[in-house]
mmCIF file of C-alpha atoms and ligand atoms in Angstrom:
data_model
loop_
_atom_site.group_PDB
_atom_site.id
_atom_site.type_symbol
_atom_site.label_atom_id
_atom_site.label_comp_id
_atom_site.label_asym_id
_atom_site.label_seq_id
_atom_site.Cartn_x
_atom_site.Cartn_y
_atom_site.Cartn_z
ATOM 1 C CA MET A 29 72.622 170.828 108.992
ATOM 2 C CA ALA A 30 71.453 171.275 105.752
ATOM 3 C CA TYR A 31 69.403 168.733 103.599
ATOM 4 C CA TYR A 32 72.015 167.492 100.852
ATOM 5 C CA LYS A 33 72.108 168.531 97.513
ATOM 6 C CA ARG A 34 75.446 168.859 96.711
ATOM 7 C CA LYS A 35 77.690 166.355 94.511
ATOM 8 C CA LYS A 36 77.180 162.741 95.467
ATOM 9 C CA ILE A 37 80.222 161.419 96.326
ATOM 10 C CA TRP A 38 79.345 157.908 95.737
ATOM 11 C CA LYS A 39 78.378 158.511 91.960
ATOM 12 C CA LEU A 40 82.149 156.840 91.550
ATOM 13 C CA LYS A 41 82.595 154.256 89.806
ATOM 14 C CA ASP A 42 83.484 151.414 92.362
ATOM 15 C CA HIS A 43 81.225 152.303 94.629
ATOM 16 C CA LYS A 44 79.060 149.650 94.792
ATOM 17 C CA VAL A 45 76.469 148.318 97.117
ATOM 18 C CA THR A 46 77.590 145.147 98.873
ATOM 19 C CA SER A 47 73.965 142.440 99.434
ATOM 20 C CA GLU A 48 74.027 141.344 102.382
ATOM 21 C CA ILE A 49 74.752 137.587 101.437
ATOM 22 C CA PHE A 50 78.143 138.850 100.165
ATOM 23 C CA TYR A 51 78.797 140.532 103.310
ATOM 24 C CA ASN A 52 78.192 137.538 105.134
ATOM 25 C CA THR A 53 79.901 135.332 103.356
ATOM 26 C CA ARG A 54 82.539 137.348 103.221
ATOM 27 C CA ARG A 55 82.956 137.628 106.607
ATOM 28 C CA ASP A 56 82.967 134.158 107.325
ATOM 29 C CA PHE A 57 85.479 133.417 104.967
ATOM 30 C CA LEU A 58 88.003 135.892 106.754
ATOM 31 C CA LYS A 59 87.228 134.457 109.867
ATOM 32 C CA LYS A 60 87.994 130.991 109.030
ATOM 33 C CA ILE A 61 91.227 132.270 107.465
ATOM 34 C CA GLY A 62 91.988 134.942 110.225
ATOM 35 C CA VAL A 63 92.669 137.571 107.792
ATOM 36 C CA GLY A 64 89.724 139.855 108.697
ATOM 37 C CA SER A 65 92.390 142.989 107.918
ATOM 38 C CA ILE A 66 93.241 142.307 104.818
ATOM 39 C CA PHE A 67 90.135 143.818 103.371
ATOM 40 C CA LEU A 68 90.414 146.982 105.019
ATOM 41 C CA SER A 69 89.074 150.381 102.591
ATOM 42 C CA SER A 70 91.948 153.314 103.198
ATOM 43 C CA ALA A 71 89.077 155.015 105.875
ATOM 44 C CA SER A 72 89.458 152.318 107.854
ATOM 45 C CA LEU A 73 93.135 152.308 108.592
ATOM 46 C CA ILE A 74 93.047 154.873 111.172
ATOM 47 C CA SER A 75 90.760 152.039 113.262
ATOM 48 C CA ARG A 76 91.773 151.506 116.445
ATOM 49 C CA PRO A 77 94.779 148.583 116.683
ATOM 50 C CA ALA A 78 93.935 147.129 120.131
ATOM 51 C CA PHE A 79 91.326 145.076 121.385
ATOM 52 C CA SER A 80 90.617 143.611 117.458
ATOM 53 C CA SER A 81 90.790 139.994 118.468
ATOM 54 C CA LEU A 82 87.016 140.967 119.405
ATOM 55 C CA TYR A 83 86.561 141.587 115.642
ATOM 56 C CA PRO A 84 84.344 140.371 113.869
ATOM 57 C CA PRO A 85 81.635 139.534 116.503
ATOM 58 C CA ALA A 86 78.920 137.108 116.440
ATOM 59 C CA VAL A 87 75.883 137.950 114.977
ATOM 60 C CA ASN A 88 72.750 139.072 116.224
ATOM 61 C CA LYS A 89 70.724 136.905 113.519
ATOM 62 C CA SER A 90 67.396 139.093 114.982
ATOM 63 C CA TYR A 91 68.324 141.975 113.673
ATOM 64 C CA LEU A 92 69.178 140.781 110.124
ATOM 65 C CA ILE A 93 66.687 143.356 107.440
ATOM 66 C CA ASN A 94 65.718 142.717 104.433
ATOM 67 C CA ARG A 95 67.580 146.269 103.157
ATOM 68 C CA PRO A 96 71.078 146.372 100.836
ATOM 69 C CA LEU A 97 74.072 146.995 103.158
ATOM 70 C CA THR A 98 75.725 150.624 102.414
ATOM 71 C CA VAL A 99 79.092 150.046 101.196
ATOM 72 C CA GLU A 100 81.718 150.118 103.477
ATOM 73 C CA SER A 101 84.134 152.663 101.915
ATOM 74 C CA LEU A 102 80.786 154.819 101.620
ATOM 75 C CA ALA A 103 79.318 154.447 105.692
ATOM 76 C CA THR A 104 82.749 155.369 106.347
ATOM 77 C CA THR A 105 83.775 158.302 104.203
ATOM 78 C CA TYR A 106 80.969 160.146 104.103
ATOM 79 C CA THR A 107 80.230 160.917 107.718
ATOM 80 C CA ASN A 108 78.776 164.017 109.864
ATOM 81 C CA PHE A 109 81.189 164.712 112.683
ATOM 82 C CA TYR A 110 80.890 168.963 113.492
ATOM 83 C CA GLU A 111 83.783 168.709 116.135
ATOM 84 C CA PHE A 112 85.796 168.509 112.795
ATOM 85 C CA GLY A 113 84.003 170.202 110.145
ATOM 86 C CA SER A 114 80.902 170.640 109.025
ATOM 87 C CA ASN A 115 81.007 169.209 105.551
ATOM 88 C CA LYS A 116 81.209 165.323 104.837
ATOM 89 C CA ASN A 117 84.388 164.964 103.746
ATOM 90 C CA ILE A 118 86.427 165.460 107.446
ATOM 91 C CA TRP A 119 87.737 161.265 107.411
ATOM 92 C CA ARG A 120 91.301 162.159 107.317
ATOM 93 C CA ARG A 121 90.822 165.268 109.550
ATOM 94 C CA ALA A 122 89.307 162.567 112.272
ATOM 95 C CA SER A 123 92.807 160.454 112.850
ATOM 96 C CA LYS A 124 94.234 163.200 115.082
ATOM 97 C CA LEU A 125 91.526 162.167 117.632
ATOM 98 C CA LYS A 126 93.798 160.080 120.010
ATOM 99 C CA THR A 127 91.242 156.933 121.284
ATOM 100 C CA GLU A 128 93.014 154.789 123.116
ATOM 101 C CA PRO A 129 93.452 154.725 126.188
ATOM 102 C CA TRP A 130 89.970 156.173 126.377
ATOM 103 C CA SER A 131 88.208 156.552 129.903
ATOM 104 C CA ILE A 132 84.496 157.224 130.098
ATOM 105 C CA THR A 133 82.792 158.697 133.287
ATOM 106 C CA ILE A 134 79.247 157.131 134.158
ATOM 107 C CA ASP A 135 78.114 159.464 136.796
ATOM 108 C CA GLY A 136 74.957 161.086 138.336
ATOM 109 C CA LEU A 137 71.561 159.680 139.810
ATOM 110 C CA VAL A 138 73.589 155.529 140.032
ATOM 111 C CA ASN A 139 74.556 153.656 142.859
ATOM 112 C CA ASN A 140 76.999 152.408 141.544
ATOM 113 C CA PRO A 141 79.141 155.407 139.321
ATOM 114 C CA LEU A 142 81.756 154.534 137.453
ATOM 115 C CA VAL A 143 85.025 155.836 135.786
ATOM 116 C CA ILE A 144 86.468 152.973 133.373
ATOM 117 C CA ASP A 145 88.504 152.492 130.186
ATOM 118 C CA VAL A 146 86.681 151.787 127.542
ATOM 119 C CA ASN A 147 87.604 148.508 126.823
ATOM 120 C CA ASP A 148 87.744 147.245 130.231
ATOM 121 C CA LEU A 149 84.572 147.870 130.007
ATOM 122 C CA ILE A 150 83.691 146.113 127.013
ATOM 123 C CA LYS A 151 85.523 143.072 128.677
ATOM 124 C CA LYS A 152 83.015 143.498 132.074
ATOM 125 C CA LEU A 153 79.862 143.572 130.033
ATOM 126 C CA GLY A 154 80.690 140.257 128.210
ATOM 127 C CA GLY A 155 81.991 141.104 125.182
ATOM 128 C CA ILE A 156 79.921 142.239 121.751
ATOM 129 C CA GLU A 157 77.754 141.414 118.949
ATOM 130 C CA GLU A 158 77.517 142.347 115.794
ATOM 131 C CA ARG A 159 73.671 144.409 114.418
ATOM 132 C CA VAL A 160 72.348 145.244 111.515
ATOM 133 C CA TYR A 161 70.472 148.346 111.420
ATOM 134 C CA ARG A 162 68.816 150.934 109.122
ATOM 135 C CA PHE A 163 70.288 154.233 110.160
ATOM 136 C CA ARG A 164 68.555 157.161 108.932
ATOM 137 C CA CYS A 165 69.767 161.140 108.854
ATOM 138 C CA VAL A 166 67.657 164.170 109.431
ATOM 139 C CA GLU A 167 68.793 165.184 106.368
ATOM 140 C CA ALA A 168 67.092 162.598 104.374
ATOM 141 C CA TRP A 169 69.903 160.232 103.076
ATOM 142 C CA SER A 170 70.285 156.803 104.749
ATOM 143 C CA MET A 171 72.248 153.592 105.158
ATOM 144 C CA THR A 172 71.940 149.959 106.658
ATOM 145 C CA VAL A 173 75.256 148.540 107.992
ATOM 146 C CA PRO A 174 76.368 146.192 110.570
ATOM 147 C CA TRP A 175 77.315 147.764 114.338
ATOM 148 C CA ALA A 176 79.342 145.589 116.282
ATOM 149 C CA GLY A 177 78.621 146.761 120.403
ATOM 150 C CA PHE A 178 76.668 146.112 123.015
ATOM 151 C CA SER A 179 72.884 147.379 124.246
ATOM 152 C CA LEU A 180 72.808 149.803 126.225
ATOM 153 C CA ASN A 181 70.728 148.322 128.931
ATOM 154 C CA LYS A 182 73.950 146.504 130.128
ATOM 155 C CA ILE A 183 75.242 149.545 131.381
ATOM 156 C CA LEU A 184 71.922 150.612 133.170
ATOM 157 C CA SER A 185 72.430 146.941 135.000
ATOM 158 C CA LEU A 186 75.741 147.869 135.799
ATOM 159 C CA VAL A 187 75.350 151.258 137.548
ATOM 160 C CA GLU A 188 71.937 150.881 138.700
ATOM 161 C CA PRO A 189 69.778 153.749 138.691
ATOM 162 C CA LYS A 190 68.078 155.396 141.434
ATOM 163 C CA THR A 191 64.272 155.476 141.143
ATOM 164 C CA ASN A 192 64.721 159.354 140.166
ATOM 165 C CA ALA A 193 66.720 159.044 137.304
ATOM 166 C CA LYS A 194 64.676 159.565 134.130
ATOM 167 C CA PHE A 195 66.890 160.264 131.697
ATOM 168 C CA LEU A 196 70.578 159.923 130.391
ATOM 169 C CA LYS A 197 72.631 162.738 128.723
ATOM 170 C CA PHE A 198 75.835 161.816 127.167
ATOM 171 C CA GLU A 199 78.346 163.897 126.304
ATOM 172 C CA THR A 200 81.200 163.985 123.735
ATOM 173 C CA PHE A 201 85.226 164.995 123.751
ATOM 174 C CA TYR A 202 85.871 168.947 124.260
ATOM 175 C CA ASN A 203 89.320 169.213 122.695
ATOM 176 C CA PRO A 204 89.383 172.333 119.983
ATOM 177 C CA ASP A 205 93.448 171.521 119.965
ATOM 178 C CA ILE A 206 92.760 168.004 117.890
ATOM 179 C CA ALA A 207 88.917 168.897 116.551
ATOM 180 C CA PRO A 208 89.181 172.116 114.919
ATOM 181 C CA GLY A 209 85.313 172.648 114.634
ATOM 182 C CA GLN A 210 85.214 173.238 118.067
ATOM 183 C CA LYS A 211 87.218 176.329 117.986
ATOM 184 C CA GLN A 212 84.091 177.601 116.155
ATOM 185 C CA GLN A 213 81.880 179.450 119.110
ATOM 186 C CA TRP A 214 79.121 179.688 118.071
ATOM 187 C CA TYR A 215 78.184 175.754 118.808
ATOM 188 C CA PRO A 216 77.699 175.003 122.256
ATOM 189 C CA TRP A 217 80.255 172.520 122.658
ATOM 190 C CA PRO A 218 80.280 169.729 123.533
ATOM 191 C CA TYR A 219 78.215 167.593 121.489
ATOM 192 C CA GLN A 220 75.474 165.993 123.817
ATOM 193 C CA GLU A 221 72.478 164.232 123.454
ATOM 194 C CA GLY A 222 69.746 162.553 125.391
ATOM 195 C CA VAL A 223 67.349 160.192 125.896
ATOM 196 C CA THR A 224 64.735 158.941 128.265
ATOM 197 C CA ILE A 225 65.309 155.722 130.909
ATOM 198 C CA GLU A 226 63.010 153.514 129.008
ATOM 199 C CA GLU A 227 64.231 154.914 125.120
ATOM 200 C CA ALA A 228 67.807 153.488 127.097
ATOM 201 C CA LYS A 229 65.969 150.164 128.199
ATOM 202 C CA ASN A 230 64.780 149.436 125.155
ATOM 203 C CA GLU A 231 66.183 146.511 123.262
ATOM 204 C CA LEU A 232 67.356 148.284 119.994
ATOM 205 C CA SER A 233 69.436 151.373 121.625
ATOM 206 C CA PHE A 234 72.424 150.167 121.099
ATOM 207 C CA LEU A 235 76.097 151.483 122.191
ATOM 208 C CA ALA A 236 78.957 150.815 119.282
ATOM 209 C CA THR A 237 82.531 149.997 119.286
ATOM 210 C CA GLY A 238 82.517 148.547 115.742
ATOM 211 C CA ILE A 239 81.726 148.565 112.018
ATOM 212 C CA TYR A 240 81.697 146.426 109.166
ATOM 213 C CA GLY A 241 83.178 143.283 111.476
ATOM 214 C CA LYS A 242 86.190 145.742 112.670
ATOM 215 C CA GLN A 243 86.478 148.423 115.488
ATOM 216 C CA LEU A 244 85.047 151.675 114.504
ATOM 217 C CA PRO A 245 87.306 154.517 112.551
ATOM 218 C CA ASN A 246 87.209 157.662 114.378
ATOM 219 C CA GLN A 247 85.086 159.083 111.884
ATOM 220 C CA ASN A 248 81.639 157.012 112.784
ATOM 221 C CA GLY A 249 82.879 157.727 116.863
ATOM 222 C CA ALA A 250 85.252 155.656 117.752
ATOM 223 C CA PRO A 251 85.801 154.422 120.761
ATOM 224 C CA LEU A 252 81.964 154.233 121.201
ATOM 225 C CA ARG A 253 79.160 156.190 120.008
ATOM 226 C CA LEU A 254 75.231 155.549 120.401
ATOM 227 C CA VAL A 255 73.190 154.297 117.753
ATOM 228 C CA LEU A 256 69.430 154.476 118.281
ATOM 229 C CA PRO A 257 67.595 153.483 114.942
ATOM 230 C CA TRP A 258 64.408 154.412 114.827
ATOM 231 C CA LYS A 259 65.491 158.385 115.682
ATOM 232 C CA TYR A 260 66.970 160.584 113.405
ATOM 233 C CA GLY A 261 71.155 160.616 113.261
ATOM 234 C CA PHE A 262 71.942 163.233 115.366
ATOM 235 C CA LYS A 263 70.802 161.539 118.534
ATOM 236 C CA SER A 264 73.602 158.835 117.604
ATOM 237 C CA ILE A 265 76.012 160.395 119.774
ATOM 238 C CA LYS A 266 79.468 160.107 118.191
ATOM 239 C CA SER A 267 82.861 159.126 120.953
ATOM 240 C CA ILE A 268 81.337 159.468 123.935
ATOM 241 C CA VAL A 269 83.228 160.592 127.200
ATOM 242 C CA LYS A 270 80.618 161.036 129.346
ATOM 243 C CA ILE A 271 77.483 158.853 130.327
ATOM 244 C CA SER A 272 74.831 161.322 133.071
ATOM 245 C CA PHE A 273 71.915 159.924 134.804
ATOM 246 C CA LEU A 274 69.798 162.560 135.631
ATOM 247 C CA SER A 275 66.098 163.574 137.092
ATOM 248 C CA GLU A 276 65.536 166.585 134.466
ATOM 249 C CA ARG A 277 65.825 166.103 130.813
ATOM 250 C CA PRO A 278 68.975 167.063 128.867
ATOM 251 C CA ILE A 279 68.857 169.462 125.978
ATOM 252 C CA GLY A 280 70.744 168.129 122.838
ATOM 253 C CA MET A 281 73.560 170.704 121.005
ATOM 254 C CA TRP A 282 71.272 170.665 118.111
ATOM 255 C CA GLU A 283 68.415 171.298 120.052
ATOM 256 C CA LYS A 284 70.037 174.426 121.813
ATOM 257 C CA LEU A 285 70.559 175.824 118.224
ATOM 258 C CA ALA A 286 68.071 175.152 116.576
ATOM 259 C CA PRO A 287 65.045 173.589 118.875
ATOM 260 C CA LYS A 288 62.415 173.945 116.166
ATOM 261 C CA GLU A 289 64.510 171.599 113.738
ATOM 262 C CA TYR A 290 66.255 169.185 115.833
ATOM 263 C CA GLY A 291 63.472 168.332 118.954
ATOM 264 C CA PHE A 292 64.753 165.772 121.785
ATOM 265 C CA TRP A 293 62.411 163.016 120.382
ATOM 266 C CA ALA A 294 63.145 162.786 117.160
ATOM 267 C CA ASN A 295 61.894 160.155 115.826
ATOM 268 C CA VAL A 296 62.065 158.641 112.486
ATOM 269 C CA ASN A 297 58.411 160.246 111.020
ATOM 270 C CA PRO A 298 57.511 160.714 107.443
ATOM 271 C CA ASN A 299 54.335 162.487 108.473
ATOM 272 C CA ILE A 300 56.266 165.335 110.289
ATOM 273 C CA PRO A 301 58.299 167.396 108.152
ATOM 274 C CA HIS A 302 61.326 169.268 109.094
ATOM 275 C CA PRO A 303 60.377 172.758 108.573
ATOM 276 C CA ARG A 304 62.878 173.212 105.974
ATOM 277 C CA TRP A 305 62.299 170.163 103.734
ATOM 278 C CA SER A 306 59.686 166.654 103.678
ATOM 279 C CA GLN A 307 61.097 163.629 105.264
ATOM 280 C CA LYS A 308 58.834 161.307 103.130
ATOM 281 C CA THR A 309 61.806 159.669 101.352
ATOM 282 C CA GLU A 310 65.069 159.630 101.191
ATOM 283 C CA GLU A 311 68.116 158.619 99.096
ATOM 284 C CA GLN A 312 70.503 155.672 100.153
ATOM 285 C CA LEU A 313 73.928 155.959 100.247
ATOM 286 C CA GLY A 314 75.558 154.629 96.941
ATOM 287 C CA ILE A 315 71.804 154.122 95.439
ATOM 288 C CA GLU A 316 70.033 156.046 93.099
ATOM 289 C CA GLY A 317 66.630 156.826 93.667
ATOM 290 C CA ARG A 318 64.500 158.111 96.733
ATOM 291 C CA ILE A 319 62.359 155.341 99.179
ATOM 292 C CA PRO A 320 59.354 155.593 101.209
ATOM 293 C CA THR A 321 60.840 156.631 104.766
ATOM 294 C CA ILE A 322 58.537 154.148 107.206
ATOM 295 C CA ILE A 323 57.646 155.321 110.616
ATOM 296 C CA TYR A 324 60.375 154.824 113.617
ATOM 297 C CA ASN A 325 62.365 153.561 110.401
ATOM 298 C CA GLY A 326 60.880 150.553 110.310
ATOM 299 C CA TYR A 327 61.140 149.597 114.625
ATOM 300 C CA GLU A 328 57.689 150.293 114.847
ATOM 301 C CA GLU A 329 56.854 147.206 116.459
ATOM 302 C CA GLN A 330 59.881 147.176 118.706
ATOM 303 C CA VAL A 331 59.574 150.968 120.350
ATOM 304 C CA SER A 332 55.674 152.287 119.381
ATOM 305 C CA TYR A 333 55.285 151.436 122.864
ATOM 306 C CA LEU A 334 57.315 154.355 124.110
ATOM 307 C CA TYR A 335 55.377 157.154 122.754
ATOM 308 C CA LYS A 336 51.710 155.906 123.515
ATOM 309 C CA GLY A 337 49.714 159.484 124.821
ATOM 310 C CA LEU A 338 52.608 161.721 123.468
ATOM 311 C CA GLU A 339 50.992 161.351 119.980
ATOM 312 C CA LYS A 340 49.504 164.970 119.888
ATOM 313 C CA LYS A 341 52.658 166.250 121.398
ATOM 314 C CA LEU A 342 54.623 164.592 118.395
ATOM 315 C CA GLN A 343 52.626 165.486 115.787
ATOM 316 C CA ASP A 344 52.782 169.572 116.818
ATOM 317 C CA ASN A 345 56.239 168.835 117.067
ATOM 318 C CA LEU A 346 56.764 169.852 120.404
ATOM 319 C CA PHE A 347 59.431 167.619 121.738
ATOM 320 C CA ARG A 348 59.123 167.275 125.563
HETATM 321 N N1 MTE B 3 78.262 163.141 117.035
HETATM 322 C C1 MTE B 3 79.177 163.975 117.374
HETATM 323 N N2 MTE B 3 79.723 164.210 118.152
HETATM 324 N N3 MTE B 3 79.121 164.859 116.117
HETATM 325 C C2 MTE B 3 78.389 165.130 115.237
HETATM 326 O O1 MTE B 3 78.729 165.960 114.761
HETATM 327 N N4 MTE B 3 76.814 163.889 114.682
HETATM 328 C C3 MTE B 3 75.047 163.035 114.156
HETATM 329 C C4 MTE B 3 75.374 161.686 114.733
HETATM 330 N N5 MTE B 3 76.854 161.740 115.900
HETATM 331 C C5 MTE B 3 77.644 164.162 115.160
HETATM 332 C C6 MTE B 3 77.030 162.771 116.195
HETATM 333 C C7 MTE B 3 75.092 163.261 113.078
HETATM 334 S S1 MTE B 3 74.131 164.700 112.531
HETATM 335 C C8 MTE B 3 74.164 162.187 112.018
HETATM 336 S S2 MTE B 3 73.266 161.980 111.183
HETATM 337 C C9 MTE B 3 75.540 160.777 112.328
HETATM 338 O O2 MTE B 3 76.413 160.838 113.791
HETATM 339 C C10 MTE B 3 75.819 160.552 111.783
HETATM 340 O O3 MTE B 3 76.599 159.604 111.496
HETATM 341 P P1 MTE B 3 77.966 158.685 110.664
HETATM 342 O O4 MTE B 3 78.841 159.929 110.183
HETATM 343 O O5 MTE B 3 78.391 157.830 111.372
HETATM 344 O O6 MTE B 3 77.127 158.044 110.044
#
């Protein structure tokens, strides 16, 4: 991953930031008249067809935040999905991914291992909700988007981790025939990421199935992706096929490639620079100028208890 300096794709005239008020008003209006899909951007047209009756889900008002929402057409076309290429403009290519049907395996140190279709999983967990989260990429750009989905903790209640389960490992699909990036052998595919079980239980840990009141388009990680808003974006793994409960710490794909640059914790922290660039500020997609980056991306109150006693290790960039 690189600190981005290339021409900003949002410097196009029609990219204006959507204010939260406008977004919510438009959303309520569309819900009332039942035509949520007529406002689809061209990039969103390749979202999944089934289960659309769940959208837009009810907004969880506990997570509304004081930042302008990123305009939808930016958040859905400026994406990182290395399976489809290493540039940001892969959204058309990602449409090759067939996300229906989609099976998820949940295994390892749990009492109730499971292989389940993603739609059945959503049903079993009682549906979805919407949460607006800040999202900060390690490359120093950020966005603010309304995700739809459910808390990761619901999965824990379903499968019942055993007492020796200390970590969760997440895995993306592996299919080089449709994902040309996976033909590049120097990446240790499939994409993997992990969290501690305590992090997984945190109220903010979220599995997203949708964005902007609609199903996720492929390029944003359909049909199911992780969202950990206090961590750098690379932890938020897309298109998950497997979740394993382990006693040992898993090693993510980026950590395997460059352990000094992309560590396990990867908590947003303006005081710990990336070895190749500062993390003090960020540029919000579609908005001119930079803003200061906030510790834990503004979620200190909710997550700092997870890292008590680990401050020195985090400061030294030792991610174990
Ligand atoms: N998940 C997979 N499977 N492959 C990826 O390349 N990129 C990560 C993360 N999840 C990535 C992934 C990175 S670096 C970021 S910043 C976020 O996805 C970007 O999410 P977005 O494209 O929806 O903004």
